[in-house]
Amino acid sequence: MEALRRLLDEPVSAFPIAHAGPAHVATLKTFDPPLHVLEGRRFAGAERRAKRLLFPTDDGELVLVVHLMTSGRLRWLKPGEAGPKKPAFRLAFEGGAQLVMTEAGSKKRAGVWLLRPAEAEEDVAHLGPEALGLGAERLAEILRRKSRRLHPLLRDQRAIAGIGRAWSNEILHHARLSPFALSSELTDEEVERLAEAIDSELSRGLELRERGAGNAATYRVHDKLGEPCYVCGTPLARVEYEEHTIYYCPSCQTGGRILKDRRMSRLLR
Ligand SMILES: [Zn+2]
């Protein structure tokens, strides 16, 4: 998301919006103000809070918020560049460039919101502090607030903003911590390691994404079941936790133990 924000920051503010829409009925989550009020206005740039991209207008009156969820995709099309036939959302700029969102599959989960600044503030107010640059001291506070398993805690945007399930896998592997370890039981040294892993893994990801790397080249643990661990060579394992699949190295992270599935259905029984 941060790589995408950097990519869009300049071009979105270069020209005023000529035409806003079309937007898929399930993609546009707001109807007041209507989308066409964007026309003739110019964005001040692109901002990011957690996984949301925010595009405030330079007159300070509106903010366009985009959340891609898992399968949405946002593309910048130069003047004349061919785009998708049925985008989920499109903005055309004066000069001919376009910002288009597509979403694979029939479920439209990605969303676009056109908000007034106060509403946008409210929308992001419940988010925790940004993961990148968090530091060991603030991380320790979050970890010790309540005893929770590390993987779901890292993914919880209200606790820490900006880490998804894939990066939770990468970070915990780098920190040599079990995804099921309890947050309140970490030693100071383990907290330091986790804080360092958050920074180094997110920075590594950002750098690779900026160079245009895809998932396969970016992730070293996530979605790599059975492939050798890049540190010790042990085949990577996976475990189901609630509705998520977690990838880990049994040698580096759990002292050789294979974790047992804890599915939501079984937890509810
Ligand atoms: Zn390993």
CSV table of C-alpha atoms and ligand atoms in Angstrom, one decimal:
chain,number,residue,atom,x,y,z
A,1,MET,CA,0.0,0.0,0.0
A,2,GLU,CA,2.8,2.4,0.8
A,3,ALA,CA,4.5,1.6,-2.5
A,4,LEU,CA,1.3,2.3,-4.3
A,5,ARG,CA,0.8,5.6,-2.4
A,6,ARG,CA,4.2,6.8,-3.4
A,7,LEU,CA,3.5,5.9,-7.0
A,8,LEU,CA,0.2,7.8,-7.0
A,9,ASP,CA,1.1,10.9,-4.9
A,10,GLU,CA,2.4,13.0,-7.8
A,11,PRO,CA,0.3,12.0,-10.8
A,12,VAL,CA,-3.1,12.3,-9.0
A,13,SER,CA,-2.4,15.9,-8.1
A,14,ALA,CA,-1.1,16.9,-11.6
A,15,PHE,CA,-4.5,17.6,-13.2
A,16,PRO,CA,-8.1,18.2,-12.1
A,17,ILE,CA,-10.6,15.4,-12.3
A,18,ALA,CA,-12.5,15.6,-15.6
A,19,HIS,CA,-15.0,12.8,-14.9
A,20,ALA,CA,-15.7,10.7,-11.8
A,21,GLY,CA,-17.2,7.3,-12.4
A,22,PRO,CA,-18.5,4.9,-13.3
A,23,ALA,CA,-18.5,3.1,-10.0
A,24,HIS,CA,-19.9,-0.4,-9.4
A,25,VAL,CA,-22.9,-0.2,-7.1
A,26,ALA,CA,-21.2,-2.5,-4.6
A,27,THR,CA,-17.9,-0.7,-4.8
A,28,LEU,CA,-19.0,2.9,-4.0
A,29,LYS,CA,-20.1,2.8,-0.4
A,30,THR,CA,-21.3,6.4,-0.1
A,31,PHE,CA,-23.9,8.4,-2.0
A,32,ASP,CA,-23.8,11.8,-0.3
A,33,PRO,CA,-22.0,13.8,-1.5
A,34,PRO,CA,-22.4,12.4,-5.0
A,35,LEU,CA,-19.3,11.3,-6.9
A,36,HIS,CA,-19.7,14.0,-9.6
A,37,VAL,CA,-18.9,16.8,-7.1
A,38,LEU,CA,-15.3,15.7,-7.6
A,39,GLU,CA,-15.3,16.9,-11.2
A,40,GLY,CA,-13.3,20.1,-11.7
A,41,ARG,CA,-11.5,19.6,-8.4
A,42,ARG,CA,-7.9,18.6,-7.9
A,43,PHE,CA,-6.4,16.2,-5.4
A,44,ALA,CA,-3.7,17.4,-3.1
A,45,GLY,CA,-1.9,14.0,-3.3
A,46,ALA,CA,-2.1,10.5,-1.9
A,47,GLU,CA,-2.0,9.6,1.8
A,48,ARG,CA,-2.2,6.3,3.6
A,49,ARG,CA,-3.6,5.1,6.9
A,50,ALA,CA,-3.1,1.4,7.5
A,51,LYS,CA,-4.4,-0.2,4.3
A,52,ARG,CA,-6.6,2.8,3.2
A,53,LEU,CA,-5.5,5.2,0.6
A,54,LEU,CA,-6.8,8.7,1.1
A,55,PHE,CA,-7.0,11.4,-1.6
A,56,PRO,CA,-7.9,14.7,-0.2
A,57,THR,CA,-9.0,17.5,-2.6
A,58,ASP,CA,-6.8,20.6,-2.5
A,59,ASP,CA,-9.7,22.8,-1.5
A,60,GLY,CA,-10.0,20.8,1.7
A,61,GLU,CA,-13.6,19.9,1.2
A,62,LEU,CA,-13.6,16.3,0.2
A,63,VAL,CA,-11.6,13.1,0.8
A,64,LEU,CA,-11.8,10.0,-1.5
A,65,VAL,CA,-11.0,6.9,0.5
A,66,VAL,CA,-10.0,3.6,-1.2
A,67,HIS,CA,-9.7,0.2,0.5
A,68,LEU,CA,-8.7,-2.6,-1.8
A,69,MET,CA,-9.3,-5.4,0.7
A,70,THR,CA,-7.8,-8.7,-0.6
A,71,SER,CA,-8.5,-8.7,-4.3
A,72,GLY,CA,-9.0,-5.1,-5.4
A,73,ARG,CA,-6.4,-3.5,-7.7
A,74,LEU,CA,-5.7,0.1,-8.4
A,75,ARG,CA,-4.0,1.1,-11.6
A,76,TRP,CA,-2.7,4.4,-13.0
A,77,LEU,CA,-3.3,4.6,-16.8
A,78,LYS,CA,-1.3,7.1,-18.8
A,79,PRO,CA,-3.2,9.1,-21.5
A,80,GLY,CA,-4.2,6.6,-24.3
A,81,GLU,CA,-3.2,3.5,-22.3
A,82,ALA,CA,-5.9,0.8,-22.6
A,83,GLY,CA,-7.8,0.0,-19.4
A,84,PRO,CA,-10.3,-2.7,-18.3
A,85,LYS,CA,-13.7,-2.7,-20.0
A,86,LYS,CA,-15.7,-2.8,-16.8
A,87,PRO,CA,-13.7,-1.2,-13.9
A,88,ALA,CA,-15.2,-1.3,-10.4
A,89,PHE,CA,-14.3,2.4,-10.2
A,90,ARG,CA,-12.8,5.0,-12.5
A,91,LEU,CA,-11.6,8.6,-12.3
A,92,ALA,CA,-10.6,10.3,-15.6
A,93,PHE,CA,-8.3,13.3,-15.3
A,94,GLU,CA,-7.9,16.3,-17.6
A,95,GLY,CA,-5.1,15.5,-19.9
A,96,GLY,CA,-6.3,11.9,-20.4
A,97,ALA,CA,-4.8,9.9,-17.5
A,98,GLN,CA,-7.1,7.6,-15.5
A,99,LEU,CA,-7.1,6.0,-12.1
A,100,VAL,CA,-9.0,2.6,-12.3
A,101,MET,CA,-9.9,0.0,-9.8
A,102,THR,CA,-10.7,-3.6,-10.7
A,103,GLU,CA,-11.6,-6.5,-8.5
A,104,ALA,CA,-11.4,-10.1,-9.5
A,105,GLY,CA,-14.3,-12.4,-8.6
A,106,SER,CA,-17.9,-11.7,-8.1
A,107,LYS,CA,-17.7,-10.7,-4.5
A,108,LYS,CA,-17.1,-6.9,-4.4
A,109,ARG,CA,-15.4,-6.3,-1.1
A,110,ALA,CA,-13.1,-3.5,-2.1
A,111,GLY,CA,-14.6,-0.1,-1.6
A,112,VAL,CA,-14.5,3.6,-2.4
A,113,TRP,CA,-15.9,6.3,-0.1
A,114,LEU,CA,-16.3,9.9,-0.8
A,115,LEU,CA,-16.3,11.7,2.5
A,116,ARG,CA,-16.0,15.1,4.1
A,117,PRO,CA,-12.7,15.5,6.1
A,118,ALA,CA,-14.4,15.1,9.5
A,119,GLU,CA,-16.0,11.8,8.4
A,120,ALA,CA,-12.7,10.6,7.0
A,121,GLU,CA,-11.0,11.5,10.4
A,122,GLU,CA,-13.7,9.5,12.2
A,123,ASP,CA,-13.2,6.6,9.8
A,124,VAL,CA,-9.5,6.2,10.7
A,125,ALA,CA,-9.7,7.2,14.4
A,126,HIS,CA,-10.1,3.6,15.6
A,127,LEU,CA,-6.8,2.5,13.9
A,128,GLY,CA,-3.8,1.7,16.0
A,129,PRO,CA,-0.4,3.4,15.5
A,130,GLU,CA,1.4,2.7,12.2
A,131,ALA,CA,3.6,-0.5,12.3
A,132,LEU,CA,6.6,1.0,10.4
A,133,GLY,CA,8.8,2.8,12.9
A,134,LEU,CA,6.7,1.7,15.9
A,135,GLY,CA,9.7,0.9,18.1
A,136,ALA,CA,10.1,-1.6,21.0
A,137,GLU,CA,8.8,0.6,23.7
A,138,ARG,CA,5.4,1.3,22.1
A,139,LEU,CA,5.2,-2.3,20.9
A,140,ALA,CA,5.7,-3.5,24.4
A,141,GLU,CA,2.8,-1.4,25.6
A,142,ILE,CA,0.5,-2.9,23.0
A,143,LEU,CA,1.7,-6.5,23.6
A,144,ARG,CA,1.2,-6.2,27.4
A,145,ARG,CA,-2.2,-4.4,27.3
A,146,LYS,CA,-4.0,-7.8,26.9
A,147,SER,CA,-2.7,-11.3,26.5
A,148,ARG,CA,-3.3,-12.3,22.8
A,149,ARG,CA,-1.8,-14.7,20.3
A,150,LEU,CA,0.8,-12.9,18.3
A,151,HIS,CA,-0.4,-13.6,14.8
A,152,PRO,CA,-4.0,-12.3,15.2
A,153,LEU,CA,-2.7,-9.4,17.3
A,154,LEU,CA,-0.3,-8.2,14.6
A,155,ARG,CA,-3.1,-8.4,12.1
A,156,ASP,CA,-5.5,-6.4,14.2
A,157,GLN,CA,-5.6,-2.9,12.7
A,158,ARG,CA,-7.1,-1.5,15.9
A,159,ALA,CA,-3.9,-2.6,17.8
A,160,ILE,CA,-1.3,-1.9,15.1
A,161,ALA,CA,-2.1,-0.4,11.7
A,162,GLY,CA,-0.6,-1.7,8.5
A,163,ILE,CA,0.2,-5.4,8.9
A,164,GLY,CA,-1.8,-8.0,7.0
A,165,ARG,CA,-1.8,-11.8,7.3
A,166,ALA,CA,1.1,-12.3,4.9
A,167,TRP,CA,3.4,-9.8,6.6
A,168,SER,CA,2.4,-11.3,10.0
A,169,ASN,CA,3.9,-14.6,8.7
A,170,GLU,CA,7.1,-12.9,7.4
A,171,ILE,CA,7.6,-10.8,10.6
A,172,LEU,CA,7.1,-13.6,13.1
A,173,HIS,CA,9.4,-15.9,11.1
A,174,HIS,CA,12.1,-13.2,11.1
A,175,ALA,CA,11.6,-12.6,14.8
A,176,ARG,CA,11.8,-16.4,15.4
A,177,LEU,CA,8.5,-16.3,17.4
A,178,SER,CA,5.6,-18.8,17.4
A,179,PRO,CA,2.5,-17.4,15.8
A,180,PHE,CA,0.6,-18.8,18.8
A,181,ALA,CA,2.9,-17.2,21.5
A,182,LEU,CA,1.1,-15.1,24.0
A,183,SER,CA,1.8,-11.4,23.7
A,184,SER,CA,2.0,-10.8,27.5
A,185,GLU,CA,4.6,-13.6,27.9
A,186,LEU,CA,7.3,-12.2,25.6
A,187,THR,CA,10.6,-11.3,27.3
A,188,ASP,CA,12.1,-7.8,26.7
A,189,GLU,CA,14.6,-9.4,24.3
A,190,GLU,CA,11.8,-11.0,22.3
A,191,VAL,CA,9.9,-7.7,22.1
A,192,GLU,CA,13.0,-6.0,20.8
A,193,ARG,CA,13.4,-8.8,18.2
A,194,LEU,CA,9.7,-8.4,17.1
A,195,ALA,CA,10.1,-4.6,16.8
A,196,GLU,CA,13.2,-5.0,14.7
A,197,ALA,CA,11.4,-7.7,12.6
A,198,ILE,CA,8.4,-5.4,11.9
A,199,ASP,CA,10.7,-2.6,10.6
A,200,SER,CA,13.1,-4.7,8.6
A,201,GLU,CA,10.4,-6.9,7.0
A,202,LEU,CA,8.1,-4.0,6.1
A,203,SER,CA,11.0,-2.0,4.7
A,204,ARG,CA,12.2,-5.0,2.7
A,205,GLY,CA,8.6,-5.4,1.3
A,206,LEU,CA,8.3,-1.8,0.4
A,207,GLU,CA,11.6,-1.8,-1.4
A,208,LEU,CA,10.7,-4.9,-3.4
A,209,ARG,CA,7.2,-3.6,-4.2
A,210,GLU,CA,8.7,-0.3,-5.5
A,211,ARG,CA,10.8,-2.3,-7.8
A,212,GLY,CA,7.7,-4.0,-9.0
A,213,ALA,CA,8.2,-7.5,-7.5
A,214,GLY,CA,5.2,-9.8,-7.3
A,215,ASN,CA,4.1,-11.9,-4.3
A,216,ALA,CA,6.3,-14.9,-5.1
A,217,ALA,CA,9.5,-12.8,-5.1
A,218,THR,CA,8.4,-10.8,-2.1
A,219,TYR,CA,7.3,-13.4,0.4
A,220,ARG,CA,9.7,-15.9,1.9
A,221,VAL,CA,7.3,-17.7,4.2
A,222,HIS,CA,3.8,-16.8,3.3
A,223,ASP,CA,2.1,-19.3,1.0
A,224,LYS,CA,5.3,-21.4,0.8
A,225,LEU,CA,4.1,-24.7,2.3
A,226,GLY,CA,6.7,-27.4,2.1
A,227,GLU,CA,9.4,-25.1,0.7
A,228,PRO,CA,12.7,-25.0,2.6
A,229,CYS,CA,13.0,-22.3,5.3
A,230,TYR,CA,15.4,-19.6,4.0
A,231,VAL,CA,17.2,-19.7,7.3
A,232,CYS,CA,17.5,-23.4,8.2
A,233,GLY,CA,16.1,-25.4,5.3
A,234,THR,CA,13.3,-27.1,7.2
A,235,PRO,CA,10.1,-27.5,5.1
A,236,LEU,CA,7.7,-24.7,6.0
A,237,ALA,CA,4.5,-25.7,7.7
A,238,ARG,CA,1.0,-24.2,7.9
A,239,VAL,CA,-1.7,-24.1,10.5
A,240,GLU,CA,-5.3,-23.0,10.4
A,241,TYR,CA,-6.2,-20.5,13.1
A,242,GLU,CA,-9.8,-19.3,13.2
A,243,GLU,CA,-10.5,-18.3,9.6
A,244,HIS,CA,-6.8,-17.7,8.7
A,245,THR,CA,-4.0,-19.9,7.3
A,246,ILE,CA,-0.7,-19.2,9.1
A,247,TYR,CA,2.7,-20.2,7.6
A,248,TYR,CA,5.8,-20.8,9.8
A,249,CYS,CA,9.0,-22.7,10.3
A,250,PRO,CA,8.8,-25.4,12.9
A,251,SER,CA,12.5,-25.3,13.6
A,252,CYS,CA,13.0,-21.5,13.7
A,253,GLN,CA,9.8,-20.6,15.5
A,254,THR,CA,8.2,-23.4,17.5
A,255,GLY,CA,11.2,-25.4,18.8
A,256,GLY,CA,10.3,-28.3,16.4
A,257,ARG,CA,6.6,-28.5,17.4
A,258,ILE,CA,3.9,-28.8,14.7
A,259,LEU,CA,1.0,-26.5,15.6
A,260,LYS,CA,-2.5,-27.9,15.6
A,261,ASP,CA,-5.3,-26.4,13.7
A,262,ARG,CA,-7.7,-24.2,15.7
A,263,ARG,CA,-10.6,-23.5,13.4
A,264,MET,CA,-13.4,-21.2,14.3
A,265,SER,CA,-16.0,-24.0,13.9
A,266,ARG,CA,-14.2,-26.1,16.4
A,267,LEU,CA,-13.7,-23.2,18.8
A,268,LEU,CA,-17.4,-22.6,18.7
A,269,ARG,CA,-18.4,-26.1,19.6
B,1,ZN,ZN,13.8,-22.3,9.8
